[in-house]
PDB file of C-alpha atoms in Angstrom:
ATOM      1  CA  UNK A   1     -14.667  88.309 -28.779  1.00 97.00           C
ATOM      2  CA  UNK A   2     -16.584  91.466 -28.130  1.00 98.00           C
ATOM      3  CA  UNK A   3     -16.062  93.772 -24.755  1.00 98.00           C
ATOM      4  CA  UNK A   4     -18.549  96.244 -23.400  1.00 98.00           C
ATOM      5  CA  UNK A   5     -17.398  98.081 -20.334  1.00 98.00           C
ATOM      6  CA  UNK A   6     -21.364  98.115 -18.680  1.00 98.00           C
ATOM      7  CA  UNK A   7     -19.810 100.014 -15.813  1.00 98.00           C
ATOM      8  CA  UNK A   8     -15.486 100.771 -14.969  1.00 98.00           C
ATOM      9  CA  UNK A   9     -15.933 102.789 -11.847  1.00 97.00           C
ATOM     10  CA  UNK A  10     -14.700 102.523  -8.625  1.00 97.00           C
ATOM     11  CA  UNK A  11     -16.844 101.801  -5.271  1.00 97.00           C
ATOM     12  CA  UNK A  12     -17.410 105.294  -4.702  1.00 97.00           C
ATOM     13  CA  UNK A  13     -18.674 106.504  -8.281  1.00 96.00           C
ATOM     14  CA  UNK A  14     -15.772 108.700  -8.928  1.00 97.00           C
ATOM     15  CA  UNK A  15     -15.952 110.283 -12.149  1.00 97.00           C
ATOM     16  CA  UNK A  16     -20.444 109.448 -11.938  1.00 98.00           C
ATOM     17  CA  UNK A  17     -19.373 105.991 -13.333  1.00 98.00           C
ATOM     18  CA  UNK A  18     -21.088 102.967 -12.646  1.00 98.00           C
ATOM     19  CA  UNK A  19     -19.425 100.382 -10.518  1.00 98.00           C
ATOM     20  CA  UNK A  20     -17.498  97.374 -12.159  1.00 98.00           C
ATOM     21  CA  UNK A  21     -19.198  95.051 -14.992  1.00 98.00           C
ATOM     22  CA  UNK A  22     -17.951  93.954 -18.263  1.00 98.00           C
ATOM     23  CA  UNK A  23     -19.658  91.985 -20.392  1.00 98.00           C
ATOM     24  CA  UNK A  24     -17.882  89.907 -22.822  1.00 98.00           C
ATOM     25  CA  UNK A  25     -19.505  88.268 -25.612  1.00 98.00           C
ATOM     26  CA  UNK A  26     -18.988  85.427 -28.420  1.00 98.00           C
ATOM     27  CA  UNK A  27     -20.929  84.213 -31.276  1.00 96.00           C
ATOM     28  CA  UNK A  28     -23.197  82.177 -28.879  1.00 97.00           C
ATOM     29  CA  UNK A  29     -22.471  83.256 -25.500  1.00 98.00           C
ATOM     30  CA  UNK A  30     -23.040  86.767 -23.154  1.00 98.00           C
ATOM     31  CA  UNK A  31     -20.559  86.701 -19.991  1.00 98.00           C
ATOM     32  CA  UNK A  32     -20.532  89.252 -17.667  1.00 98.00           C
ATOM     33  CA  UNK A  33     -17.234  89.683 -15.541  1.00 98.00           C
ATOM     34  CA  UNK A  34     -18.387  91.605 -12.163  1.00 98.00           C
ATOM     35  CA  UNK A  35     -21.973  92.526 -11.411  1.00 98.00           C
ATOM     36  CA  UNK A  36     -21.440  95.789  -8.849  1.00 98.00           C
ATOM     37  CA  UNK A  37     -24.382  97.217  -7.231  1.00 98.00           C
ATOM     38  CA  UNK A  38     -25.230  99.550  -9.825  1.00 98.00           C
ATOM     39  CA  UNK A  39     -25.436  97.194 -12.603  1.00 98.00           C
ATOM     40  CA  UNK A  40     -28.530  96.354 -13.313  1.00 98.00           C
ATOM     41  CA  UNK A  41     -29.429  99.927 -14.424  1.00 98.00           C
ATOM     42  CA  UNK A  42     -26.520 100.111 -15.907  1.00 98.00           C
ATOM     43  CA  UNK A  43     -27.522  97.579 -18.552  1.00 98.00           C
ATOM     44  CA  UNK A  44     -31.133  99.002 -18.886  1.00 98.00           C
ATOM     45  CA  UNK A  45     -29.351 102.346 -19.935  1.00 98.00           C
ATOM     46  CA  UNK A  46     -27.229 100.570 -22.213  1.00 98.00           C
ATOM     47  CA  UNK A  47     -30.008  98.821 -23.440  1.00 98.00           C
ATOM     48  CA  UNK A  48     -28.733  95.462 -23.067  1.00 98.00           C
ATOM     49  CA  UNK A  49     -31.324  92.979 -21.990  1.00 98.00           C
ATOM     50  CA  UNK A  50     -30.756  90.808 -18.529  1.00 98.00           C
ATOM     51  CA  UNK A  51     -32.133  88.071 -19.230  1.00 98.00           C
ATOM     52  CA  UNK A  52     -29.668  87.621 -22.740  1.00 98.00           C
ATOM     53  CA  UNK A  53     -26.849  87.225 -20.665  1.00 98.00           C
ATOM     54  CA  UNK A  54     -25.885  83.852 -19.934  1.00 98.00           C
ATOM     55  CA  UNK A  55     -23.692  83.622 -16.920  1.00 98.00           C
ATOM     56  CA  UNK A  56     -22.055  86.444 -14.490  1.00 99.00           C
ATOM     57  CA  UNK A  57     -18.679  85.526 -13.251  1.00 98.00           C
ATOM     58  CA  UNK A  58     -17.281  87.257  -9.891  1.00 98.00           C
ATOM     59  CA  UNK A  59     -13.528  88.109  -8.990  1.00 98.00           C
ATOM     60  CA  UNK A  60     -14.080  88.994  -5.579  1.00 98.00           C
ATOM     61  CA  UNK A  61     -17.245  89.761  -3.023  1.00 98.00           C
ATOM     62  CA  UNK A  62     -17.148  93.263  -2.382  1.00 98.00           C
ATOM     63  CA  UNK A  63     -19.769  95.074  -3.134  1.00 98.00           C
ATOM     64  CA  UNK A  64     -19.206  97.174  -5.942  1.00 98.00           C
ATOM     65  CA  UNK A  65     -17.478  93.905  -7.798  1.00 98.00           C
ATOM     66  CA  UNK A  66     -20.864  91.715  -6.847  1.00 98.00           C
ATOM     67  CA  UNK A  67     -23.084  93.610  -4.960  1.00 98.00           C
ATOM     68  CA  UNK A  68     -25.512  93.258  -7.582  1.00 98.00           C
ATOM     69  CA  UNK A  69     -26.600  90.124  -7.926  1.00 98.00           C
ATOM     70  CA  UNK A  70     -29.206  90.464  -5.193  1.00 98.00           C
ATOM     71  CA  UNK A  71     -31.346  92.901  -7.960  1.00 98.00           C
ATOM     72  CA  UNK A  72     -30.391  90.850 -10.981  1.00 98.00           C
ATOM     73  CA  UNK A  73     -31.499  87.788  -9.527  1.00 98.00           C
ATOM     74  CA  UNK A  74     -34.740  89.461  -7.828  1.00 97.00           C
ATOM     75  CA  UNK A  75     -35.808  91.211 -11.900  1.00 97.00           C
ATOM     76  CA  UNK A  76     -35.312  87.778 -13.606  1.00 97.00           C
ATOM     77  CA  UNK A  77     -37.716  86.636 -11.518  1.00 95.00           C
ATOM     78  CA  UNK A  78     -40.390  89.102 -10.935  1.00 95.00           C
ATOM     79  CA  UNK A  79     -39.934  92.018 -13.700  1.00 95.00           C
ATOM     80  CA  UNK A  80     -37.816  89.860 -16.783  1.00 95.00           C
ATOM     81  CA  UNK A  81     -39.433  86.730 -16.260  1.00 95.00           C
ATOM     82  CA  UNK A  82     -36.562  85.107 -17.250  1.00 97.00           C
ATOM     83  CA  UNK A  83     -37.072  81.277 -18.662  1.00 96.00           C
ATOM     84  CA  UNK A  84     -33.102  81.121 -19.985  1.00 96.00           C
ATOM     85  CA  UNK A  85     -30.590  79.377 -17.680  1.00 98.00           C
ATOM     86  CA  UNK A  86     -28.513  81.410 -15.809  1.00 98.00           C
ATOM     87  CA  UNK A  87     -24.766  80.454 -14.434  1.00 98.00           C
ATOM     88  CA  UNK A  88     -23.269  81.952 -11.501  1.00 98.00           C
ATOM     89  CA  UNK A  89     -19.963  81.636 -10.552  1.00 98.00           C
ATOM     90  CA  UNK A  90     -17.391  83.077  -8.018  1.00 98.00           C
ATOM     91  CA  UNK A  91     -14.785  82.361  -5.677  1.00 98.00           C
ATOM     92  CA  UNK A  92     -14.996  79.718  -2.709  1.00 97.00           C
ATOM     93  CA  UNK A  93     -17.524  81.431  -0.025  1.00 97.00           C
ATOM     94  CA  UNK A  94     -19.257  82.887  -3.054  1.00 98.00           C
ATOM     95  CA  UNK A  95     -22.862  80.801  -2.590  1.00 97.00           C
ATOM     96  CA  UNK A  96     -22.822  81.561   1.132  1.00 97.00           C
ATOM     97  CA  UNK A  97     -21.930  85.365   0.787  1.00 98.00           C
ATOM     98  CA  UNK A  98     -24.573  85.675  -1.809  1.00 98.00           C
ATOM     99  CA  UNK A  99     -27.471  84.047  -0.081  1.00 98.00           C
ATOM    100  CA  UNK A 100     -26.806  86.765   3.088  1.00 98.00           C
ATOM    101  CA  UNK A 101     -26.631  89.608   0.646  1.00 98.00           C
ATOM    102  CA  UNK A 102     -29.853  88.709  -0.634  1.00 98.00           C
ATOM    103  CA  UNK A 103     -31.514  88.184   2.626  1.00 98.00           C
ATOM    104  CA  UNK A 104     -30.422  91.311   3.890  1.00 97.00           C
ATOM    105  CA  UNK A 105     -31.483  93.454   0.355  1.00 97.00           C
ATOM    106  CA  UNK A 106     -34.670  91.535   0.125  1.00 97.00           C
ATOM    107  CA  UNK A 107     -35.478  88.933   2.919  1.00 97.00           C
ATOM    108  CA  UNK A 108     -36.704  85.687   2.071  1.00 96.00           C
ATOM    109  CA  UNK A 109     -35.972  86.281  -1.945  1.00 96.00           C
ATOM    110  CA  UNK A 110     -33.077  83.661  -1.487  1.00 96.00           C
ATOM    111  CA  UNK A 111     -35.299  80.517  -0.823  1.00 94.00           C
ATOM    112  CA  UNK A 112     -37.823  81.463  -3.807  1.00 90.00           C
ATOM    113  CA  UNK A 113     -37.616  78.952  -6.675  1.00 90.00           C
ATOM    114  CA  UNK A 114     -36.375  79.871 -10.081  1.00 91.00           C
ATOM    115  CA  UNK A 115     -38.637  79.596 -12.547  1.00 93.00           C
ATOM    116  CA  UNK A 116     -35.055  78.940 -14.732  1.00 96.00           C
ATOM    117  CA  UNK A 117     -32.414  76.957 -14.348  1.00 97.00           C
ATOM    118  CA  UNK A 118     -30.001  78.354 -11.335  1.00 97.00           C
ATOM    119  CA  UNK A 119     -26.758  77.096 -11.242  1.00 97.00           C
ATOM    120  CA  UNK A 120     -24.496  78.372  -8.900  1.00 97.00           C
ATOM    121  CA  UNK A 121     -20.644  77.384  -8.271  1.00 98.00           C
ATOM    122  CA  UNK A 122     -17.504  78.102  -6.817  1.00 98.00           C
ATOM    123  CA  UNK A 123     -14.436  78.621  -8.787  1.00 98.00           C
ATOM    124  CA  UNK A 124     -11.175  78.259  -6.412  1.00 97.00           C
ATOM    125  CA  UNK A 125      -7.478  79.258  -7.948  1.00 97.00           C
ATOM    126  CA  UNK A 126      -6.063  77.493 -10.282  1.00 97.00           C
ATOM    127  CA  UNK A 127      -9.753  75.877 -11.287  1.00 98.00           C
ATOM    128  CA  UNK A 128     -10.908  76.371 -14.852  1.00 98.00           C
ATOM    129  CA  UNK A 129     -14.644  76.243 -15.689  1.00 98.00           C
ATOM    130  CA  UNK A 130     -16.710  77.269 -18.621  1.00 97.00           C
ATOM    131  CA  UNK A 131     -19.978  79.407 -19.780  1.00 98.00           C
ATOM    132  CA  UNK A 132     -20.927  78.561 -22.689  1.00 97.00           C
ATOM    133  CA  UNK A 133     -17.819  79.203 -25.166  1.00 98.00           C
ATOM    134  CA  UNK A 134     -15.907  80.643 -22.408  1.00 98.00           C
ATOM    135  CA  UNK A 135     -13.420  79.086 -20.597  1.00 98.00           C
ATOM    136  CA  UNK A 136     -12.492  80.964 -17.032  1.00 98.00           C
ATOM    137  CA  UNK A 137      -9.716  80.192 -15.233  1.00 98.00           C
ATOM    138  CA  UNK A 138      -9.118  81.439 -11.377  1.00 98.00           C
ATOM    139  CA  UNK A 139      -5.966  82.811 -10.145  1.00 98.00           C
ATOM    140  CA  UNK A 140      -5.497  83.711  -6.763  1.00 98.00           C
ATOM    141  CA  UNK A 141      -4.392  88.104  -6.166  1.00 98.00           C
ATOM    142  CA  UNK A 142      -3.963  90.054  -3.225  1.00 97.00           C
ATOM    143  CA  UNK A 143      -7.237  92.012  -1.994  1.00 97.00           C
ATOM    144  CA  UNK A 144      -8.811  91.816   1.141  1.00 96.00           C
ATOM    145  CA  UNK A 145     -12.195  90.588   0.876  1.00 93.00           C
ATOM    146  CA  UNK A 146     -12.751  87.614   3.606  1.00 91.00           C
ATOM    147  CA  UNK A 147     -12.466  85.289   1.109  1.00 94.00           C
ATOM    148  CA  UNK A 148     -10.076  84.439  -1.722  1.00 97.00           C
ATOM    149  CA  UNK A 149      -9.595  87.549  -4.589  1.00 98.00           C
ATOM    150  CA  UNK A 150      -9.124  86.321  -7.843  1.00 98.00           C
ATOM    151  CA  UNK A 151      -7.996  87.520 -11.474  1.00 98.00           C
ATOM    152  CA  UNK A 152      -9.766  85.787 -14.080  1.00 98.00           C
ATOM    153  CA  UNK A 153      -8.543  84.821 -17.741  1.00 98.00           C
ATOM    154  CA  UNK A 154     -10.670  84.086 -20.114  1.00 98.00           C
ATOM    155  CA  UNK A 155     -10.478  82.291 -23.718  1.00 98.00           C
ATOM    156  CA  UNK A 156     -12.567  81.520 -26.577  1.00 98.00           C
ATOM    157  CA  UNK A 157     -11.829  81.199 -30.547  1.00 96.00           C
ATOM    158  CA  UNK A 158      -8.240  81.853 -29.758  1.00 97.00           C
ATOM    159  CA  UNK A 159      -8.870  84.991 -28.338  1.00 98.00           C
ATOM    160  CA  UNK A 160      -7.910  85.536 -24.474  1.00 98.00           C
ATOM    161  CA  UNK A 161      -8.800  88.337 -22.275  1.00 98.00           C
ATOM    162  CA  UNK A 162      -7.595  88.969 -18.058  1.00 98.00           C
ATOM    163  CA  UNK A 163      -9.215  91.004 -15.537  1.00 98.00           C
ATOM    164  CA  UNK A 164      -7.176  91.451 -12.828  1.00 98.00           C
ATOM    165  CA  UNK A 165      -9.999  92.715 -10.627  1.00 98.00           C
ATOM    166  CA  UNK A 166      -9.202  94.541  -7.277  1.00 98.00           C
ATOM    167  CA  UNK A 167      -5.256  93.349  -6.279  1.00 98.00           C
ATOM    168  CA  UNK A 168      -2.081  95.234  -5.109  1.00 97.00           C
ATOM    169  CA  UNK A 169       0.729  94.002  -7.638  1.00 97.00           C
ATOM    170  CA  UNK A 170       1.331  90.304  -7.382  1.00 97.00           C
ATOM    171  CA  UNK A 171       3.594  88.180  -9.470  1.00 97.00           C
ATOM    172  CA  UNK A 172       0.706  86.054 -10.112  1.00 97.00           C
ATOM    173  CA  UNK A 173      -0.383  88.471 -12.484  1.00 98.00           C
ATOM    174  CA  UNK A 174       2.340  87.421 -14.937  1.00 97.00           C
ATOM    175  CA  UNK A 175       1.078  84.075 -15.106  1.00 97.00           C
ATOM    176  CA  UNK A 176      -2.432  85.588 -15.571  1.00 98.00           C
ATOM    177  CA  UNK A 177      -2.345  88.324 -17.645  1.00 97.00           C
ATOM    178  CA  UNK A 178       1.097  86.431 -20.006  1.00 95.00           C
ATOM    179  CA  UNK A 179       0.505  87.735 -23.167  1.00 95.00           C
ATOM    180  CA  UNK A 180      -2.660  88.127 -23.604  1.00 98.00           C
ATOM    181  CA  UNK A 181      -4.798  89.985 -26.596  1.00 98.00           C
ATOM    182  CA  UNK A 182      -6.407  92.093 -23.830  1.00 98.00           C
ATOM    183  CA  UNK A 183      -5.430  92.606 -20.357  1.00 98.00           C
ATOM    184  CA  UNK A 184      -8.334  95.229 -18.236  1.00 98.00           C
ATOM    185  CA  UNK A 185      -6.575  96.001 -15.051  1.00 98.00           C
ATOM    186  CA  UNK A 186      -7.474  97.977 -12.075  1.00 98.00           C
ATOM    187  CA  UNK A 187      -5.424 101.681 -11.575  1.00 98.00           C
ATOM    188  CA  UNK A 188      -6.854 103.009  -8.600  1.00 97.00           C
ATOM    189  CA  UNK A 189      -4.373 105.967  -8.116  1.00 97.00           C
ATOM    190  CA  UNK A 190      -1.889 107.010 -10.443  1.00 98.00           C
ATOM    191  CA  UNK A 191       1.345 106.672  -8.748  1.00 97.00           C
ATOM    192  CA  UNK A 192       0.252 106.501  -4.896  1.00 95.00           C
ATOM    193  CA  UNK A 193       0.902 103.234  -3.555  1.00 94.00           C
ATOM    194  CA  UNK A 194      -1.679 101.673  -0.959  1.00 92.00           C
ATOM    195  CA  UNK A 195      -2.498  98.156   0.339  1.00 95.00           C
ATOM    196  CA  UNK A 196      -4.364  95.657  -1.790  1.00 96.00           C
ATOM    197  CA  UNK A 197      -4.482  98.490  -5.018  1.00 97.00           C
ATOM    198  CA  UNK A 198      -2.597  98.608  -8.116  1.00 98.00           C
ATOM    199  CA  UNK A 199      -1.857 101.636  -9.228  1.00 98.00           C
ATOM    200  CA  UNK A 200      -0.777 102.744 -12.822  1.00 98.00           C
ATOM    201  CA  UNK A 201       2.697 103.420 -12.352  1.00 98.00           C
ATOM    202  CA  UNK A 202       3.399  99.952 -10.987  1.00 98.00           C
ATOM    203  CA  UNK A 203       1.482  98.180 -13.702  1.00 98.00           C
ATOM    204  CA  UNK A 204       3.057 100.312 -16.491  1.00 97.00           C
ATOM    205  CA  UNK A 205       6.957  99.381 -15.024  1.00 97.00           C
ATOM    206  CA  UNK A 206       5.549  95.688 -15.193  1.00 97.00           C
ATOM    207  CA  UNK A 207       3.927  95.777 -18.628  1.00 96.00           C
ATOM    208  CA  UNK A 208       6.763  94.479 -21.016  1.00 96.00           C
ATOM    209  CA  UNK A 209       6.740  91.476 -18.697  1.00 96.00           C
ATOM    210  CA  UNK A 210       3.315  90.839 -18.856  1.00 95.00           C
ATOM    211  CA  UNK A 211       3.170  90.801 -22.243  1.00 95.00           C
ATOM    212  CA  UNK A 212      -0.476  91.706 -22.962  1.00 98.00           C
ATOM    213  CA  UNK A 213      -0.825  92.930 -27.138  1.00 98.00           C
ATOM    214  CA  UNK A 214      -3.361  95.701 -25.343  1.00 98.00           C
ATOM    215  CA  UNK A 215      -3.814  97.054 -21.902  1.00 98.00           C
ATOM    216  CA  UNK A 216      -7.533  98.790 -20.950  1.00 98.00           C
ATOM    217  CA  UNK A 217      -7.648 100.945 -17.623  1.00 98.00           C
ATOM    218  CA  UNK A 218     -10.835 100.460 -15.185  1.00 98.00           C
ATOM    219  CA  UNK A 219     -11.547 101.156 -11.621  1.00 98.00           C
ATOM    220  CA  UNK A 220     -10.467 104.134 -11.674  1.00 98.00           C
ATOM    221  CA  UNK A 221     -10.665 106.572  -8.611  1.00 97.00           C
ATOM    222  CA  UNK A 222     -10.790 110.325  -8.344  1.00 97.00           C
ATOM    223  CA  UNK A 223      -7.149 110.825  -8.114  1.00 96.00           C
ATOM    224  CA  UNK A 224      -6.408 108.778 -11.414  1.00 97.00           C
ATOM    225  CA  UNK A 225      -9.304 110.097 -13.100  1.00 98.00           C
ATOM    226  CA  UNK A 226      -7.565 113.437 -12.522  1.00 98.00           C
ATOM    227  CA  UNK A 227      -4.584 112.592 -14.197  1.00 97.00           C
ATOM    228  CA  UNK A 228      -5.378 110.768 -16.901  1.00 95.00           C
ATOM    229  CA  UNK A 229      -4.194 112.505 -19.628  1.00 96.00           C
ATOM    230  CA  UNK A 230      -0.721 111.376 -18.429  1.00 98.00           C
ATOM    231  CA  UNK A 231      -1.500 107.907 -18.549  1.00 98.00           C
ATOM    232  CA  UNK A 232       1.098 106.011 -21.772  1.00 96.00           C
ATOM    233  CA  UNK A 233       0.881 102.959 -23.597  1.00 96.00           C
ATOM    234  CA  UNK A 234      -2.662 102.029 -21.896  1.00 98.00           C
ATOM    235  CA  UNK A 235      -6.125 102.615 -22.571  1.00 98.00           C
ATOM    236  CA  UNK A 236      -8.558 103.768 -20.664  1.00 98.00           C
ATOM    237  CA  UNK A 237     -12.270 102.161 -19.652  1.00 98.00           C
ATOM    238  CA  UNK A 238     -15.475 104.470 -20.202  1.00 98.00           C
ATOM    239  CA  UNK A 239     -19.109 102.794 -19.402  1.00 98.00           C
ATOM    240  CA  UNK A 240     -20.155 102.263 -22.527  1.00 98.00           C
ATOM    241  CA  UNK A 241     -17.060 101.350 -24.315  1.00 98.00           C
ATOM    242  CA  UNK A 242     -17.196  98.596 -26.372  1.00 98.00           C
ATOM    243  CA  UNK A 243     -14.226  97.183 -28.357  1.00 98.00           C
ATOM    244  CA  UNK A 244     -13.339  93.801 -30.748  1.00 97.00           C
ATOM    245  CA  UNK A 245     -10.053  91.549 -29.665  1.00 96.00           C
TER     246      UNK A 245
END
């Protein structure tokens, strides 16, 4: 299993990063986790091709987490022609909050026909579905987002990877993230504690119980990008990164 971190910023584009994408790849499949609104140039500068990716799986609808989808969707179609299927998947309310997005970026481009197979579905907690190689499985976290936040795990080969996407610490992230060969969690702040966050100081006092082999840093906001050269026992995200588990 191969990681690239496309874009690990936060919603504001602290640190001039891109907003949240990974892509994470087998022998036969291309995933991404997260497609913020800045992704699809993201990829073009990495020089990663849209239409080779396979399916895009969402933790929660904000914005910079799926924001866009509207543009990916509108260049397979017009500008990458794309003929491979594409699989969409995201959290219950997903289809409906993605059709408004799209009317309101670019009315009327969410009743044009595909010229590729479309397939769009919801994944609700506990669920497990599959792209490809991939198996995802849902767990519900704690993020406001008018519908239900989730951390995804993912496995393939015997490798397994977590995102815990945007959450405040939850004890569902044990069951998650438990022991994992690569856990990519959100520290928003360093130490400073605020609703529906996690911050790096929690996560690191929680670590030995989650159990992860190897702990990546994303999401990061002005404050923890600031302090990072405190930061033990975890890694930390770049766009561009790309790493083997």
């Amino acid at each position: 299993m191969r990681v690239t971190f496309i874009g690990s910023g936060d919603a504001f584009g602290s640190g001039g990063r891109f907003n949240t994408c990974i892509m994470v790849e087998t022998v036969a499949t291309r995933l991404l986790v997260d497609c913020g609104a800045s992704s699809l140039v993201a990829l073009r500068k990495l020089g990663i091709d849209p239409n080779s990716i396979d399916g895009i799986a969402v933790g929660h609808l904000h914005g910079d987490h799926f924001g866009g989808l509207p543009f990916f969707l509108l260049d397979a179609q017009l500008v990458s022609r794309r003929r491979k299927p594409l699989r969409l998947i995201g959290p219950p309310g997903f289809e409906e909050r993605l059709r408004a997005a799209q009317e309101i970026f670019f009315p009327r481009s969410s009743t044009v026909a595909a010229d590729y197979a479309l397939e769009l579905s919801e994944i609700a907690p506990g669920e497990s579905q599959r792209v490809g190689e991939i198996a995802i499985t849902a767990f519900e976290v704690d993020h406001f987002c008018a519908a239900p936040p989730l951390a995804l795990r993912l496995e393939s080969g015997g490798k397994s990877l977590c995102y815990t996407g945007d959450t405040e610490w939850t004890e569902r992230l044990i069951e998650a993230a438990r022991d994992v060969d690569l856990l990519i969690a959100e520290a928003y702040f360093f130490d400073k504690k605020i609703r529906w966050h996690l911050d790096y100081a929690t996560l690191l006092r929680n670590l030995d119980r989650l159990g992860a082999k190897r702990v990546i840093l994303t999401h990061m906001g002005a404050d923890m990008l600031a302090r990072r050269g405190e930061v033990k026992r975890c890694e930390l995200a770049a766009d561009g990164l790309r790493i083997e588990v």
